Tab-separated table of C-alpha atoms in Angstrom:
chain	number	residue	atom	x	y	z
A	1	UNK	CA	-0.008	-0.062	0.131
A	2	UNK	CA	1.617	2.962	-1.165
A	3	UNK	CA	1.856	6.142	1.187
A	4	UNK	CA	-1.257	8.279	-0.246
A	5	UNK	CA	-3.577	5.195	0.278
A	6	UNK	CA	-2.062	4.638	3.801
A	7	UNK	CA	-2.590	8.328	4.572
A	8	UNK	CA	-6.470	7.933	3.405
A	9	UNK	CA	-6.977	4.895	5.338
A	10	UNK	CA	-5.351	6.118	8.397
A	11	UNK	CA	-7.531	9.295	8.394
A	12	UNK	CA	-10.622	7.205	7.706
A	13	UNK	CA	-9.962	5.227	10.568
A	14	UNK	CA	-8.963	7.926	12.867
A	15	UNK	CA	-12.152	9.694	11.802
A	16	UNK	CA	-14.318	6.136	12.484
A	17	UNK	CA	-12.817	5.840	16.006
A	18	UNK	CA	-13.232	9.497	16.510
A	19	UNK	CA	-16.876	9.271	16.247
A	20	UNK	CA	-17.111	7.833	19.878
A	21	UNK	CA	-16.833	11.576	21.228
A	22	UNK	CA	-17.671	15.303	19.923
A	23	UNK	CA	-15.664	16.797	22.595
A	24	UNK	CA	-12.492	16.440	20.620
A	25	UNK	CA	-13.212	16.973	16.890
A	26	UNK	CA	-11.470	13.951	15.157
A	27	UNK	CA	-14.625	12.603	13.524
A	28	UNK	CA	-14.844	15.370	11.148
A	29	UNK	CA	-11.239	15.033	9.665
A	30	UNK	CA	-12.236	13.764	6.431
A	31	UNK	CA	-13.830	17.091	5.865
A	32	UNK	CA	-10.652	18.540	5.370
A	33	UNK	CA	-10.046	16.328	2.187
A	34	UNK	CA	-13.265	17.710	0.697
A	35	UNK	CA	-11.508	19.830	-1.996
A	36	UNK	CA	-10.260	16.347	-3.614
A	37	UNK	CA	-13.774	16.271	-4.690
A	38	UNK	CA	-13.143	18.671	-7.683
A	39	UNK	CA	-11.465	15.602	-9.260
A	40	UNK	CA	-14.832	13.911	-9.556
A	41	UNK	CA	-15.097	15.632	-12.927
A	42	UNK	CA	-12.069	13.980	-14.222
A	43	UNK	CA	-13.265	10.454	-13.350
A	44	UNK	CA	-15.094	7.891	-15.368
A	45	UNK	CA	-17.559	6.353	-12.921
A	46	UNK	CA	-19.022	6.693	-9.556
A	47	UNK	CA	-21.479	4.448	-7.609
A	48	UNK	CA	-25.138	5.898	-8.270
A	49	UNK	CA	-25.582	6.607	-4.409
A	50	UNK	CA	-22.533	9.022	-4.740
A	51	UNK	CA	-23.439	10.428	-7.744
A	52	UNK	CA	-26.695	11.290	-6.456
A	53	UNK	CA	-25.245	12.783	-3.512
A	54	UNK	CA	-22.974	15.202	-5.255
A	55	UNK	CA	-25.845	16.317	-7.299
A	56	UNK	CA	-27.821	17.052	-4.232
A	57	UNK	CA	-24.366	18.712	-3.005
A	58	UNK	CA	-24.389	21.161	-5.686
A	59	UNK	CA	-28.020	22.080	-5.137
A	60	UNK	CA	-27.394	22.497	-1.254
A	61	UNK	CA	-24.022	25.057	-2.226
A	62	UNK	CA	-25.921	26.754	-4.585
A	63	UNK	CA	-29.040	27.653	-1.886
A	64	UNK	CA	-26.316	28.454	0.360
A	65	UNK	CA	-24.507	31.007	-1.637
A	66	UNK	CA	-28.006	32.499	-2.952
A	67	UNK	CA	-29.201	32.971	0.372
A	68	UNK	CA	-25.977	33.772	2.589
A	69	UNK	CA	-22.455	33.506	0.765
A	70	UNK	CA	-20.684	34.443	3.854
A	71	UNK	CA	-22.073	31.319	5.463
A	72	UNK	CA	-19.180	29.217	3.826
A	73	UNK	CA	-16.298	31.049	5.479
A	74	UNK	CA	-18.185	30.870	9.067
A	75	UNK	CA	-17.184	27.799	11.378
A	76	UNK	CA	-20.291	28.175	13.383
A	77	UNK	CA	-22.140	27.184	9.887
A	78	UNK	CA	-20.608	24.165	9.483
A	79	UNK	CA	-21.432	22.986	13.003
A	80	UNK	CA	-25.153	23.860	12.871
A	81	UNK	CA	-27.136	25.014	9.572
A	82	UNK	CA	-24.438	23.450	7.369
A	83	UNK	CA	-23.580	20.240	9.342
A	84	UNK	CA	-24.513	18.572	6.398
A	85	UNK	CA	-21.205	19.163	4.964
A	86	UNK	CA	-19.617	17.554	7.784
A	87	UNK	CA	-21.668	14.673	7.882
A	88	UNK	CA	-21.221	13.531	4.451
A	89	UNK	CA	-17.926	14.615	3.708
A	90	UNK	CA	-16.685	10.887	3.902
A	91	UNK	CA	-19.170	10.075	1.094
A	92	UNK	CA	-17.929	12.707	-0.790
A	93	UNK	CA	-14.271	11.922	-0.438
A	94	UNK	CA	-13.746	8.066	0.354
A	95	UNK	CA	-15.256	6.699	-3.041
A	96	UNK	CA	-12.850	8.760	-5.199
A	97	UNK	CA	-10.155	6.014	-3.780
A	98	UNK	CA	-10.116	2.164	-4.336
A	99	UNK	CA	-7.701	-0.246	-2.924
A	100	UNK	CA	-7.794	-3.602	-0.975
A	101	UNK	CA	-7.576	-3.433	2.937
A	102	UNK	CA	-8.812	-5.505	5.922
A	103	UNK	CA	-12.146	-3.936	6.221
A	104	UNK	CA	-13.602	-6.773	8.198
A	105	UNK	CA	-11.015	-6.643	11.139
A	106	UNK	CA	-10.766	-2.566	11.457
A	107	UNK	CA	-14.424	-2.691	11.899
A	108	UNK	CA	-14.305	-5.307	14.500
A	109	UNK	CA	-11.613	-3.539	16.376
A	110	UNK	CA	-13.592	-0.400	16.253
A	111	UNK	CA	-16.567	-2.177	17.565
A	112	UNK	CA	-14.802	-3.692	20.545
A	113	UNK	CA	-12.974	-0.309	21.309
A	114	UNK	CA	-16.350	1.396	21.502
A	115	UNK	CA	-18.303	-1.302	23.625
A	116	UNK	CA	-15.402	-1.303	26.099
A	117	UNK	CA	-15.026	2.467	26.296
A	118	UNK	CA	-18.568	2.970	26.900
A	119	UNK	CA	-19.118	0.047	29.312
A	120	UNK	CA	-16.145	1.514	31.626
A	121	UNK	CA	-17.949	4.917	31.323
A	122	UNK	CA	-21.313	3.578	31.871
A	123	UNK	CA	-20.071	1.486	34.859
A	124	UNK	CA	-18.451	4.572	36.450
A	125	UNK	CA	-21.437	6.387	35.915
A	126	UNK	CA	-23.620	3.877	37.559
A	127	UNK	CA	-21.119	4.127	40.818
A	128	UNK	CA	-21.192	7.792	40.930
A	129	UNK	CA	-25.104	8.060	40.709
A	130	UNK	CA	-28.275	6.609	42.168
A	131	UNK	CA	-28.715	3.717	39.672
A	132	UNK	CA	-31.647	2.298	42.141
A	133	UNK	CA	-33.588	5.913	41.381
A	134	UNK	CA	-35.776	6.416	38.329
A	135	UNK	CA	-34.374	6.476	34.580
A	136	UNK	CA	-34.426	10.152	34.929
A	137	UNK	CA	-32.011	10.320	37.705
A	138	UNK	CA	-29.472	8.132	35.821
A	139	UNK	CA	-29.234	9.746	32.471
A	140	UNK	CA	-25.792	9.112	30.509
A	141	UNK	CA	-24.286	11.626	28.608
A	142	UNK	CA	-21.192	9.700	27.647
A	143	UNK	CA	-18.587	11.531	25.908
A	144	UNK	CA	-21.025	13.910	24.070
A	145	UNK	CA	-22.383	17.434	24.834
A	146	UNK	CA	-26.150	16.327	24.430
A	147	UNK	CA	-28.366	13.323	25.110
A	148	UNK	CA	-29.774	12.890	21.814
A	149	UNK	CA	-25.854	13.208	20.345
A	150	UNK	CA	-24.820	10.326	22.364
A	151	UNK	CA	-27.916	8.367	21.797
A	152	UNK	CA	-27.376	8.730	18.271
A	153	UNK	CA	-24.005	7.427	18.298
A	154	UNK	CA	-24.981	4.625	20.632
A	155	UNK	CA	-28.242	3.559	18.079
A	156	UNK	CA	-25.739	3.073	15.231
A	157	UNK	CA	-23.454	1.123	17.130
A	158	UNK	CA	-26.002	-0.804	18.600
A	159	UNK	CA	-26.882	-1.816	14.840
A	160	UNK	CA	-23.353	-2.820	14.252
A	161	UNK	CA	-23.640	-5.112	17.382
A	162	UNK	CA	-26.993	-6.799	16.552
A	163	UNK	CA	-25.362	-7.534	12.942
A	164	UNK	CA	-22.528	-9.333	14.639
A	165	UNK	CA	-24.702	-10.827	16.823
A	166	UNK	CA	-26.982	-12.103	13.855
A	167	UNK	CA	-24.358	-13.524	11.913
A	168	UNK	CA	-21.914	-14.801	14.718
A	169	UNK	CA	-24.120	-15.819	17.206
A	170	UNK	CA	-23.087	-16.600	20.840
A	171	UNK	CA	-23.636	-15.273	24.349
A	172	UNK	CA	-20.909	-12.853	23.841
A	173	UNK	CA	-22.208	-11.265	20.892
A	174	UNK	CA	-25.285	-10.975	22.369
A	175	UNK	CA	-24.187	-9.525	25.819
A	176	UNK	CA	-22.195	-7.193	23.593
A	177	UNK	CA	-25.349	-5.862	21.896
A	178	UNK	CA	-27.331	-6.079	24.933
A	179	UNK	CA	-24.957	-3.784	26.852
A	180	UNK	CA	-25.078	-1.047	23.967
A	181	UNK	CA	-28.644	-1.370	24.191
A	182	UNK	CA	-28.922	-0.719	28.038
A	183	UNK	CA	-26.446	2.124	27.939
A	184	UNK	CA	-28.664	3.632	24.944
A	185	UNK	CA	-31.641	3.346	27.212
A	186	UNK	CA	-29.791	5.282	29.919
A	187	UNK	CA	-29.404	8.361	27.643
A	188	UNK	CA	-33.220	8.680	27.634
A	189	UNK	CA	-32.952	9.739	23.932
A	190	UNK	CA	-36.070	8.167	22.950
A	191	UNK	CA	-35.661	9.217	19.060
A	192	UNK	CA	-32.599	7.142	19.170
A	193	UNK	CA	-34.040	4.089	21.075
A	194	UNK	CA	-37.282	4.065	18.805
A	195	UNK	CA	-34.888	4.421	15.848
A	196	UNK	CA	-32.763	1.451	16.564
A	197	UNK	CA	-35.811	-0.680	17.493
A	198	UNK	CA	-37.384	0.147	14.035
A	199	UNK	CA	-34.155	0.082	12.274
A	200	UNK	CA	-33.795	-3.613	13.144
A	201	UNK	CA	-37.676	-4.111	12.051
A	202	UNK	CA	-37.014	-2.328	8.866
A	203	UNK	CA	-33.822	-4.461	8.094
A	204	UNK	CA	-35.870	-7.618	8.952
A	205	UNK	CA	-38.463	-6.957	6.630
A	206	UNK	CA	-36.143	-6.352	3.800
A	207	UNK	CA	-34.076	-9.139	4.519
A	208	UNK	CA	-37.003	-11.389	4.481
A	209	UNK	CA	-38.156	-9.584	1.471
A	210	UNK	CA	-41.677	-8.504	3.285
A	211	UNK	CA	-41.479	-5.229	1.307
A	212	UNK	CA	-45.277	-4.384	1.587
A	213	UNK	CA	-44.492	-4.422	5.453
A	214	UNK	CA	-41.705	-2.185	4.943
A	215	UNK	CA	-43.425	0.402	2.970
A	216	UNK	CA	-46.580	0.169	5.473
A	217	UNK	CA	-43.842	0.717	8.482
A	218	UNK	CA	-42.684	3.725	6.398
A	219	UNK	CA	-45.746	5.213	5.864
A	220	UNK	CA	-47.090	5.297	9.355
A	221	UNK	CA	-44.616	8.078	10.450
A	222	UNK	CA	-45.382	10.052	7.542
A	223	UNK	CA	-48.994	9.912	8.555
A	224	UNK	CA	-47.812	10.985	12.012
A	225	UNK	CA	-46.221	13.858	10.598
A	226	UNK	CA	-49.403	14.796	8.271
A	227	UNK	CA	-51.617	14.523	11.482
A	228	UNK	CA	-49.415	16.586	13.921
A	229	UNK	CA	-49.071	19.542	11.071
A	230	UNK	CA	-52.828	19.390	10.727
A	231	UNK	CA	-53.339	19.861	14.513
A	232	UNK	CA	-50.813	22.311	15.279
A	233	UNK	CA	-50.474	24.253	12.288
A	234	UNK	CA	-54.049	26.125	12.863
A	235	UNK	CA	-52.830	27.350	16.276
A	236	UNK	CA	-49.419	28.487	14.777
A	237	UNK	CA	-51.037	30.292	12.019
A	238	UNK	CA	-53.489	32.266	14.494
A	239	UNK	CA	-50.705	33.321	16.823
A	240	UNK	CA	-48.756	34.545	13.814
A	241	UNK	CA	-51.229	36.983	13.046
A	242	UNK	CA	-50.200	38.741	16.298
A	243	UNK	CA	-46.561	39.261	15.122
A	244	UNK	CA	-43.810	37.123	12.980
A	245	UNK	CA	-42.307	35.792	16.223
A	246	UNK	CA	-44.376	32.753	17.669
A	247	UNK	CA	-43.801	31.592	21.108
A	248	UNK	CA	-45.104	28.809	23.011
A	249	UNK	CA	-46.011	28.788	26.720
A	250	UNK	CA	-45.614	25.453	28.418
A	251	UNK	CA	-46.878	24.855	32.125
A	252	UNK	CA	-44.006	24.581	34.418
A	253	UNK	CA	-45.730	21.180	35.578
A	254	UNK	CA	-44.846	19.670	32.351
A	255	UNK	CA	-41.878	17.933	32.165
A	256	UNK	CA	-38.838	18.497	29.570
A	257	UNK	CA	-39.536	15.400	27.382
A	258	UNK	CA	-43.261	16.197	27.162
A	259	UNK	CA	-42.794	19.777	26.660
A	260	UNK	CA	-40.671	18.993	23.578
A	261	UNK	CA	-43.144	17.068	22.293
A	262	UNK	CA	-45.559	19.863	22.682
A	263	UNK	CA	-42.822	22.266	21.270
A	264	UNK	CA	-42.727	20.003	18.178
A	265	UNK	CA	-46.368	19.896	17.673
A	266	UNK	CA	-47.457	23.502	18.205
A	267	UNK	CA	-44.322	25.224	17.094
A	268	UNK	CA	-41.100	23.632	15.439
A	269	UNK	CA	-43.008	21.487	12.870
A	270	UNK	CA	-45.861	24.121	11.961
A	271	UNK	CA	-43.097	26.747	11.339
A	272	UNK	CA	-41.395	24.665	9.060
A	273	UNK	CA	-44.414	24.024	7.140
A	274	UNK	CA	-45.210	27.924	7.154
A	275	UNK	CA	-41.997	28.464	5.719
A	276	UNK	CA	-42.435	25.585	3.185
A	277	UNK	CA	-45.662	27.352	2.064
A	278	UNK	CA	-43.723	30.651	1.486
A	279	UNK	CA	-41.397	28.876	-1.466
A	280	UNK	CA	-42.449	25.430	-2.147
A	281	UNK	CA	-40.399	24.447	-4.694
A	282	UNK	CA	-36.960	25.603	-3.854
A	283	UNK	CA	-37.467	26.641	-0.298
A	284	UNK	CA	-36.337	29.787	1.338
A	285	UNK	CA	-32.761	29.324	1.697
A	286	UNK	CA	-30.182	26.630	3.518
A	287	UNK	CA	-30.034	28.417	7.090
A	288	UNK	CA	-33.443	30.585	6.794
A	289	UNK	CA	-35.345	28.264	9.165
A	290	UNK	CA	-33.858	30.040	12.279
A	291	UNK	CA	-33.508	33.795	10.914
A	292	UNK	CA	-36.307	35.718	12.553
A	293	UNK	CA	-38.387	37.484	12.430
A	294	UNK	CA	-39.429	36.296	8.914
A	295	UNK	CA	-39.301	38.823	5.951
A	296	UNK	CA	-40.302	36.860	3.225
A	297	UNK	CA	-39.652	38.452	-0.300
A	298	UNK	CA	-41.077	37.094	-3.655
A	299	UNK	CA	-38.411	36.415	-6.604
A	300	UNK	CA	-40.939	35.095	-8.827
A	301	UNK	CA	-44.106	33.314	-8.309
A	302	UNK	CA	-43.735	30.515	-5.751
A	303	UNK	CA	-40.316	31.128	-5.032
A	304	UNK	CA	-39.387	33.393	-1.918
A	305	UNK	CA	-36.426	33.961	0.165
A	306	UNK	CA	-35.947	35.132	3.796
A	307	UNK	CA	-34.879	38.600	3.554
A	308	UNK	CA	-34.084	38.908	7.308
A	309	UNK	CA	-30.871	40.813	7.397
A	310	UNK	CA	-29.607	39.214	10.518
A	311	UNK	CA	-28.159	35.877	9.699
A	312	UNK	CA	-27.663	33.484	12.551
A	313	UNK	CA	-26.479	29.965	12.881
A	314	UNK	CA	-28.226	28.311	15.860
A	315	UNK	CA	-29.211	24.816	17.080
A	316	UNK	CA	-32.835	25.811	16.332
A	317	UNK	CA	-34.308	23.397	13.732
A	318	UNK	CA	-37.471	21.871	12.787
A	319	UNK	CA	-36.571	18.601	14.881
A	320	UNK	CA	-37.860	16.546	11.957
A	321	UNK	CA	-35.389	16.090	8.874
A	322	UNK	CA	-37.849	15.962	6.240
A	323	UNK	CA	-39.861	18.929	7.333
A	324	UNK	CA	-36.719	21.082	7.977
A	325	UNK	CA	-35.436	19.961	4.315
A	326	UNK	CA	-38.912	21.072	2.981
A	327	UNK	CA	-38.770	24.353	4.395
A	328	UNK	CA	-35.163	25.474	3.378
A	329	UNK	CA	-35.068	23.388	0.272
A	330	UNK	CA	-38.316	22.761	-0.996
A	331	UNK	CA	-40.015	19.950	-2.651
A	332	UNK	CA	-37.024	19.912	-5.089
A	333	UNK	CA	-34.430	19.633	-2.468
A	334	UNK	CA	-35.954	16.979	-0.312
A	335	UNK	CA	-37.015	14.783	-3.621
A	336	UNK	CA	-33.462	15.074	-4.831
A	337	UNK	CA	-31.981	13.989	-1.146
A	338	UNK	CA	-34.549	11.280	-0.902
A	339	UNK	CA	-33.406	9.776	-4.434
A	340	UNK	CA	-30.075	9.750	-3.042
A	341	UNK	CA	-31.132	7.821	0.203
A	342	UNK	CA	-33.425	5.416	-1.286
A	343	UNK	CA	-30.309	4.627	-3.692
A	344	UNK	CA	-28.174	3.786	-0.677
A	345	UNK	CA	-30.559	0.984	0.313
A	346	UNK	CA	-30.733	-0.288	-3.086
A	347	UNK	CA	-26.996	-0.501	-3.422
A	348	UNK	CA	-26.816	-1.921	-0.040
A	349	UNK	CA	-29.513	-4.676	-0.827
A	350	UNK	CA	-27.606	-5.818	-3.926
A	351	UNK	CA	-24.266	-6.417	-2.037
A	352	UNK	CA	-23.186	-10.239	-1.721
A	353	UNK	CA	-19.976	-9.503	0.311
A	354	UNK	CA	-19.317	-8.413	3.892
A	355	UNK	CA	-22.836	-9.509	5.283
A	356	UNK	CA	-22.101	-8.312	8.591
A	357	UNK	CA	-21.245	-4.961	7.392
A	358	UNK	CA	-23.916	-4.673	4.676
A	359	UNK	CA	-26.725	-5.775	7.534
A	360	UNK	CA	-24.925	-3.115	9.918
A	361	UNK	CA	-25.450	-0.226	7.436
A	362	UNK	CA	-29.049	-1.405	6.287
A	363	UNK	CA	-29.872	-1.327	9.875
A	364	UNK	CA	-28.252	2.025	10.539
A	365	UNK	CA	-29.974	3.460	7.190
A	366	UNK	CA	-33.417	2.528	8.942
A	367	UNK	CA	-32.268	3.845	12.226
A	368	UNK	CA	-31.447	7.232	10.837
A	369	UNK	CA	-34.528	7.056	8.458
A	370	UNK	CA	-36.883	6.436	11.408
A	371	UNK	CA	-35.051	8.805	13.860
A	372	UNK	CA	-35.138	11.736	11.548
A	373	UNK	CA	-39.033	11.759	12.039
A	374	UNK	CA	-38.370	12.984	15.437
A	375	UNK	CA	-35.218	15.107	15.460
A	376	UNK	CA	-33.101	16.367	12.618
A	377	UNK	CA	-30.970	13.605	12.705
A	378	UNK	CA	-30.181	12.746	8.780
A	379	UNK	CA	-27.469	15.879	9.040
A	380	UNK	CA	-26.553	15.400	12.779
A	381	UNK	CA	-22.670	14.460	12.586
A	382	UNK	CA	-22.668	12.226	15.910
A	383	UNK	CA	-25.242	10.183	14.157
A	384	UNK	CA	-24.406	10.457	10.536
A	385	UNK	CA	-20.347	10.295	10.734
A	386	UNK	CA	-20.455	6.344	12.155
A	387	UNK	CA	-22.646	5.433	9.037
A	388	UNK	CA	-21.047	7.685	6.472
A	389	UNK	CA	-17.696	6.652	7.243
A	390	UNK	CA	-18.487	2.984	7.365
A	391	UNK	CA	-20.381	3.471	3.985
A	392	UNK	CA	-17.402	5.606	2.492
A	393	UNK	CA	-14.870	2.829	3.770
A	394	UNK	CA	-17.213	0.041	2.198
A	395	UNK	CA	-17.180	2.007	-1.169
A	396	UNK	CA	-13.419	2.583	-1.246
A	397	UNK	CA	-12.589	-0.959	-0.327
A	398	UNK	CA	-12.853	-2.006	-4.054
A	399	UNK	CA	-10.521	-3.344	-6.600
A	400	UNK	CA	-9.940	-1.898	-9.867
A	401	UNK	CA	-13.107	0.219	-9.701
A	402	UNK	CA	-13.762	3.509	-11.690
A	403	UNK	CA	-15.427	6.211	-10.657
A	404	UNK	CA	-18.013	9.156	-11.560
A	405	UNK	CA	-20.285	7.902	-14.353
A	406	UNK	CA	-23.815	7.507	-13.107
A	407	UNK	CA	-23.999	3.552	-13.459
A	408	UNK	CA	-25.741	0.706	-11.812
A	409	UNK	CA	-23.627	-0.817	-9.139
A	410	UNK	CA	-23.748	-4.643	-10.066
A	411	UNK	CA	-23.709	-7.500	-7.533
A	412	UNK	CA	-20.521	-8.540	-6.237
């Protein structure tokens, strides 16, 4: 293996192992190689999912440049409104390379490292808290700033653990998966827990080719989303008549988790729908959702942008990836992303090699898909980077594979 290949592999592995924390920015290291993506125009072929990702990325960047060009040189943009770039950088970079390495050995080491690390951290957490108390009393934050962040990471790790248990069997593999799931439960990240459970169910329905049931499973959260908007939007619209900034008052007796549900129902979901209605085709611009008070100005019929002069990059989002994309990038942006997202699943289903990694990635795919209905998970680095780095390394692990024309990826 030449020096270039070793450098890329080491950087990929350092990023993968670095996904265990966001206290130190190891996991986004592959973003440094994104400028290499310019060479995509000089290549011959690229796996269809990655080609669609490049198409969506182009639309994303155009939206950024039209809405607020200075975002591209602002660090906070990449941490918040533009964390898509960090989350998907591995898929923009790693498929440009192609060489052989012992991918299964590296993933096994990553899994054991993460399980042992979080097992020790969780044991220490139990010894320093009232572990006989309620679940609320032992909420586990791990090596992440937020509970949902550690929950997102552990749900992806749980997918890898389940894949090992399914293919290898045995008590050790089961106990490893069970440990990860228990730690995940202790984060009290309900979206992550539900996402992993539905992710395993989605993988099972796909694995057994029960596609009608799989489609029905995917339709359920869509219907819940529609119902939520129908309930919450009339309240939001009536409140909007009193001013551009709508605030929701929550009774102090309501606990934080239930308050979050009410905020989604009456505030964040309806706001996303309101923004979407202003510019349904292309959205109002990447980063516009949290720039308030809104000042929508029409460019052409059905296309508006948020002319609010104060541009901020905050953690405020729709708490729903698909509604958030509808608001900022419209039907065209969401459709293009879903084409890319679906093509990942179709690619993984066709793979005949590395069954553990294939099934892990399918479980992770569905875990993210379902979790994105409860949070803006589909661009969250803590959840996405373990997935995109893993998938990027799998795409990189190919012999004599040409890149960039949109072609079907044949069975291996």
